[in-house]
Coordinates of C-alpha atoms and ligand atoms in Angstrom, one line a residue:
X1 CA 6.4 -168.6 -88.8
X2 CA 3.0 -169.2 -89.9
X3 CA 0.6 -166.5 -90.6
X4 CA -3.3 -166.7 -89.8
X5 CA -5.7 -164.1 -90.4
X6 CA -9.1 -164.0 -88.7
X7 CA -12.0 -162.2 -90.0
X8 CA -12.0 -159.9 -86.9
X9 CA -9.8 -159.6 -83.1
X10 CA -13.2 -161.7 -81.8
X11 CA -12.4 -164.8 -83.6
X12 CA -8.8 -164.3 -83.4
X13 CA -8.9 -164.3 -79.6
X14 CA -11.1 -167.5 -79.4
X15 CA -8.9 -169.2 -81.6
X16 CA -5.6 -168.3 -79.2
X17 CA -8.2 -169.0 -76.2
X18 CA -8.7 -172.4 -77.8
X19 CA -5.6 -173.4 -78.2
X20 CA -4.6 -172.5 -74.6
X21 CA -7.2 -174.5 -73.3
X22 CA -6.3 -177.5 -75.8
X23 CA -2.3 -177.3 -74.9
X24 CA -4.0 -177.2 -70.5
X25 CA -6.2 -180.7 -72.2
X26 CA -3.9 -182.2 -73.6
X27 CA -1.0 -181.3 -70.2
X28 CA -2.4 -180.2 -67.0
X29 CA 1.2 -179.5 -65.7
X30 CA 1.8 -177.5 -68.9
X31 CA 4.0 -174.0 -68.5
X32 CA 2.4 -171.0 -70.3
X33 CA 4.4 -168.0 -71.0
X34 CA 1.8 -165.2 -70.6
X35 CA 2.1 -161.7 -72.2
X36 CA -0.1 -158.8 -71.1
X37 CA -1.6 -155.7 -73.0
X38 CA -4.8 -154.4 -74.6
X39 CA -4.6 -157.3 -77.1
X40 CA -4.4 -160.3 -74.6
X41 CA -7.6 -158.9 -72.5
X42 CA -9.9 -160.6 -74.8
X43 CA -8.3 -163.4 -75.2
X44 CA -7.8 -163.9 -71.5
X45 CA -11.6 -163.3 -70.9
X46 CA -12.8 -165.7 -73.5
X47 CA -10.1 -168.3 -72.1
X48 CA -11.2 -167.9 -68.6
X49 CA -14.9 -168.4 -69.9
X50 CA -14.2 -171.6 -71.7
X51 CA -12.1 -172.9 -69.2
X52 CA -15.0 -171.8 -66.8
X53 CA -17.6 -173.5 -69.1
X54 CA -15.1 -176.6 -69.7
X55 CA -14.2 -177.2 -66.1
X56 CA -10.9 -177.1 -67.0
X57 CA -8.0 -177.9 -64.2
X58 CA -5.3 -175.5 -63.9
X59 CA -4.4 -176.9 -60.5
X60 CA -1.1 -178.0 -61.7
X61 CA -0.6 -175.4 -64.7
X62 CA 2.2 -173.3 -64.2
X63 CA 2.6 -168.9 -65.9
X64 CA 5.6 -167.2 -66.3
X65 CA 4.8 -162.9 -67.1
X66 CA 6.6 -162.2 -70.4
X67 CA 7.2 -158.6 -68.4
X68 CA 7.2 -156.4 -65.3
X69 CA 7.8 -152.6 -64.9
X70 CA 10.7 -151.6 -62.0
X71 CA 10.8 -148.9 -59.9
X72 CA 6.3 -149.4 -59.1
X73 CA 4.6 -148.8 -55.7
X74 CA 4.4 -151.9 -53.8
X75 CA 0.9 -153.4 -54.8
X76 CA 0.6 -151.2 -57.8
X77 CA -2.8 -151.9 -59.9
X78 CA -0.5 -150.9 -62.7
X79 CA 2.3 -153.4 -62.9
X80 CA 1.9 -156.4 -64.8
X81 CA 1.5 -158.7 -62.0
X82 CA -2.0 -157.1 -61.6
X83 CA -3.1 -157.3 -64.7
X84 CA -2.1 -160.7 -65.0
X85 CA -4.6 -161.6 -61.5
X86 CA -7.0 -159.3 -62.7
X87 CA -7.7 -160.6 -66.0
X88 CA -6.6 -163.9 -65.7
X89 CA -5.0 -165.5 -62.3
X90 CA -7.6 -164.5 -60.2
X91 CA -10.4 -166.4 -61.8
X92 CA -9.3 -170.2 -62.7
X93 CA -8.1 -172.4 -59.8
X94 CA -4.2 -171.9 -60.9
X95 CA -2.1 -172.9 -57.3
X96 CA 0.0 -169.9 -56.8
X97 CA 2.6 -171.3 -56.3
X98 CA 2.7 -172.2 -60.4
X99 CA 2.5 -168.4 -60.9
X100 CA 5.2 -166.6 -61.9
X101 CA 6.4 -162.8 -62.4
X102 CA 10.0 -161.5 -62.2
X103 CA 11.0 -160.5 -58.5
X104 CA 11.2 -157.0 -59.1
X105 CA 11.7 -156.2 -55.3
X106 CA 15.1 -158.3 -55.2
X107 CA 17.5 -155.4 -53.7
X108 CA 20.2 -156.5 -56.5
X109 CA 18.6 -156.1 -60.0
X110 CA 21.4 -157.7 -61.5
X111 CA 19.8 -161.0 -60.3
X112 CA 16.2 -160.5 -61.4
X113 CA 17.3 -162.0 -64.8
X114 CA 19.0 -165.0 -63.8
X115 CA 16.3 -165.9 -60.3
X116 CA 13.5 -165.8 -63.3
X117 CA 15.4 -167.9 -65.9
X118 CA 16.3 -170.7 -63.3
X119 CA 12.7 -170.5 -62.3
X120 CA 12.1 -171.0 -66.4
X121 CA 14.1 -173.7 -66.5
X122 CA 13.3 -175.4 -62.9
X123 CA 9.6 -175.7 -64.6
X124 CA 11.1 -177.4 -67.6
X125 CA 11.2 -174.6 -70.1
X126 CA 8.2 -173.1 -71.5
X127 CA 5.4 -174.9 -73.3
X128 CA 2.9 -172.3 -75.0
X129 CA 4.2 -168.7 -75.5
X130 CA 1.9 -166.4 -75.9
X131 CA 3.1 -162.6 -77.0
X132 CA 1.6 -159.2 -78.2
X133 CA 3.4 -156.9 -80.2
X134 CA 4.8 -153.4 -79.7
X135 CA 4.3 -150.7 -82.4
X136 CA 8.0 -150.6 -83.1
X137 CA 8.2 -154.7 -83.2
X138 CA 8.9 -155.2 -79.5
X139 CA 7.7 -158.6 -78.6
X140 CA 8.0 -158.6 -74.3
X141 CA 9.6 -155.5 -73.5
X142 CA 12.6 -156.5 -75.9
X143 CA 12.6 -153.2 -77.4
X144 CA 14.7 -152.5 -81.1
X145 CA 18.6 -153.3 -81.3
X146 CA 17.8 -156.4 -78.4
X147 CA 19.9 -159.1 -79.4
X148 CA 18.1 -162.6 -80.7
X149 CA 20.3 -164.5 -77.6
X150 CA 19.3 -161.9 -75.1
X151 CA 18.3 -163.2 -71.8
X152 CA 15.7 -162.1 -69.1
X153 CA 17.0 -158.8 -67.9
X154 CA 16.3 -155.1 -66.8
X155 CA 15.7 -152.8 -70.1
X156 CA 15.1 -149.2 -70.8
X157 CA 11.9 -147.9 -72.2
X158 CA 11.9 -146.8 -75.1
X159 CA 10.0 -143.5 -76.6
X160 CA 7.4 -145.2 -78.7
X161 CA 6.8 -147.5 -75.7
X162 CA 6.1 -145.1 -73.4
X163 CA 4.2 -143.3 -75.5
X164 CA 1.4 -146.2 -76.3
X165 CA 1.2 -147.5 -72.8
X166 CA 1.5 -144.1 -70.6
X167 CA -2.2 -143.5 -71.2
X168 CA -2.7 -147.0 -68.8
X169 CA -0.9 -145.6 -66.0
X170 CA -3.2 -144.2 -63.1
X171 CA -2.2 -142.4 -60.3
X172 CA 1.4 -142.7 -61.0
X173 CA 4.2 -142.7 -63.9
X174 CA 5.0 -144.6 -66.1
X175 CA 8.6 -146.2 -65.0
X176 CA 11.5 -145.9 -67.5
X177 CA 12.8 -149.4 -67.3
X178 CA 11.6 -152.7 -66.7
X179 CA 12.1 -156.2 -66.6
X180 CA 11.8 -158.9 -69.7
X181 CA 12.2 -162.2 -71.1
X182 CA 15.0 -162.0 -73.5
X183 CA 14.3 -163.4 -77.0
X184 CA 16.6 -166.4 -76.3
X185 CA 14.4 -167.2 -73.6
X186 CA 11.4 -166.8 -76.0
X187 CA 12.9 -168.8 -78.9
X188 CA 13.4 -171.5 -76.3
X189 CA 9.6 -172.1 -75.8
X190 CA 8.1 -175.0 -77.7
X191 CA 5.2 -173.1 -79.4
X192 CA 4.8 -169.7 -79.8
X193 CA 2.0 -167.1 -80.9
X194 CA 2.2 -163.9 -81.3
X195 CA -1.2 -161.7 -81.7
X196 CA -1.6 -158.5 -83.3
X197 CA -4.8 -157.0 -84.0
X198 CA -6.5 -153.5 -85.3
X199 CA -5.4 -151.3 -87.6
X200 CA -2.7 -149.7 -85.5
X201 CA -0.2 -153.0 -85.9
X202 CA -0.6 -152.9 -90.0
X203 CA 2.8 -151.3 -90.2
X204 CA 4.9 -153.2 -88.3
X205 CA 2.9 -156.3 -89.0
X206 CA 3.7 -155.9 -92.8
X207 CA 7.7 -155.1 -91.7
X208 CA 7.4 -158.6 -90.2
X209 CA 5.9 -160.3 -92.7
X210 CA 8.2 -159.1 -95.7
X211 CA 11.7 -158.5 -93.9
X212 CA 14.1 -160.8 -92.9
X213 CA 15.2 -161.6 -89.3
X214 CA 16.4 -158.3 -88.1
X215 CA 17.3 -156.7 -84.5
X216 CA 15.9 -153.8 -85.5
X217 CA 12.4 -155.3 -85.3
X218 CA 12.6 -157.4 -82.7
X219 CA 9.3 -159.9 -83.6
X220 CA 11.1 -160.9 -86.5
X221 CA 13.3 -163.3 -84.5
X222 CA 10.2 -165.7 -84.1
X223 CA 10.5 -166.3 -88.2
X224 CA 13.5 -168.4 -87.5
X225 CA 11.1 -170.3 -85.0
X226 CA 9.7 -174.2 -86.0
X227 CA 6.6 -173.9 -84.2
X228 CA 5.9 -169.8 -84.2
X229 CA 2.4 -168.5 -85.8
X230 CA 1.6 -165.2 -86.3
X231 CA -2.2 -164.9 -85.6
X232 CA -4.1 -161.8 -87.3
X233 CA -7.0 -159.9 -87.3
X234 CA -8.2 -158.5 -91.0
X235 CA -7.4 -155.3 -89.6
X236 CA -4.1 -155.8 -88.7
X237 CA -3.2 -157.9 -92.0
X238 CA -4.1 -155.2 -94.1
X239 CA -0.8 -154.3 -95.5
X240 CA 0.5 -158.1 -96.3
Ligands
GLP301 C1 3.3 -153.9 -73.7 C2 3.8 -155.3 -73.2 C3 4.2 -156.1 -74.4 C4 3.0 -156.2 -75.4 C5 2.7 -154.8 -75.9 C6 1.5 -154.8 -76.8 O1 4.4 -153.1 -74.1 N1 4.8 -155.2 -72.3 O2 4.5 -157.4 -73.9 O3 3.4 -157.0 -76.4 O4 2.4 -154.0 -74.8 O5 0.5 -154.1 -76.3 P1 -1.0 -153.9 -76.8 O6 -1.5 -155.2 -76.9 O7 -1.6 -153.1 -75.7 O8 -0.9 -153.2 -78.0

């Protein structure tokens, strides 16, 4: 995994923004695996600018949700399927079609797992990865003690999760289990980057920098990873 530290979150969002844009260049029909929280909205907004500015074709590009909650209102502004058209789908000219989250209305969730990985696979597997950070290492919703082969599959909240993203809920509760990529499926994607930034990922940042592939940091998987970086604001490097 390669580390790269920016000089603040700005210039490490355009540089992930760039590189989204450059892997869409350089493969219209590429497959992005997109993550959601605080940290991606600024790198979604300066993507969707420069793809904006760039006339950039996304006609044929396809996005697969790293994660979705269970249990939601039908329609919920807070599952991840809204952010996702909020801050990103909703504003290029993807084909819906191409866009992806898991079925979380399929009446078995036994099955949620293995509809989303054939849809992974029918697309050709996953090109770019893109993936936030939990404060206690999760990278999806692969929360600590998820095993590195671990598939797409329903998962239980845990405390420290709930506890960071609760505050985003409105008008309803945060659910206690949800639906993720497993990190097999991650490791599976040709590139990956994972984003942390601010001073509130130092810690684990630092336990994934120094420790060794571990299940009970989850993020650490991606070290084993040809093509992973680890992209960094100064803030969030601190500690390394
Ligand atoms: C949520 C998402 C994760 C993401 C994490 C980081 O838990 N399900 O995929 O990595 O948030 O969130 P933030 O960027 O808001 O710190």
């Amino acid at each position: 995994m390669e580390v790269k530290v920016f000089k603040n979150a700005v210039e490490a969002s355009e540089f992930v923004a760039n590189e989204l844009a450059l892997q869409v260049k350089n493969k219209l029909d590429s497959t992005l695996g997109v993550a959601t929280g605080r940290t991606m909205d600024a790198i979604y907004d300066r993507f969707v600018n420069q793809a904006k500015r760039e006339q950039l074709d996304l006609s044929k590009t396809r996005a697969f949700a790293v994660d979705e909650y269970l249990g939601l209102k039908k329609g919920s502004p807070n599952s991840y399927e809204a952010y996702l058209n909020l801050h990103l789908f909703d504003h290029l000219n993807f084909n819906r079609d191409n866009l992806h989250v898991p079925d979380v209305s399929m009446d078995n969730i036994d099955l949620i797992g293995s509809d989303y990985e054939k849809r992974i696979s029918q697309a050709g597997g996953v090109d770019l990865q893109l993936l936030g950070i939990g404060l206690n290492g999760h990278i999806g919703l692969n929360e600590p003690g998820s095993a590195i082969d671990s598939r797409t599959r329903v998962v239980a909240l845990t405390g420290s999760t709930m506890n960071s993203n609760k505050v985003l809920f409105k008008n309803e509760g945060m659910p206690l289990t949800a639906v993720t990529i497993g990190i097999g499926t991650i490791l599976e994607a040709s590139r990956i980057f994972l984003v942390a930034t601010g001073h509130t990922k130092a810690e684990i940042v630092q336990k994934v920098v120094n420790g060794d592939v571990n299940s009970k940091i989850p993020a650490t998987a991606l070290k084993d990873h040809k093509n992973s970086f680890l992209i960094l604001d100064q803030e969030a490097a601190h500690l390394i």
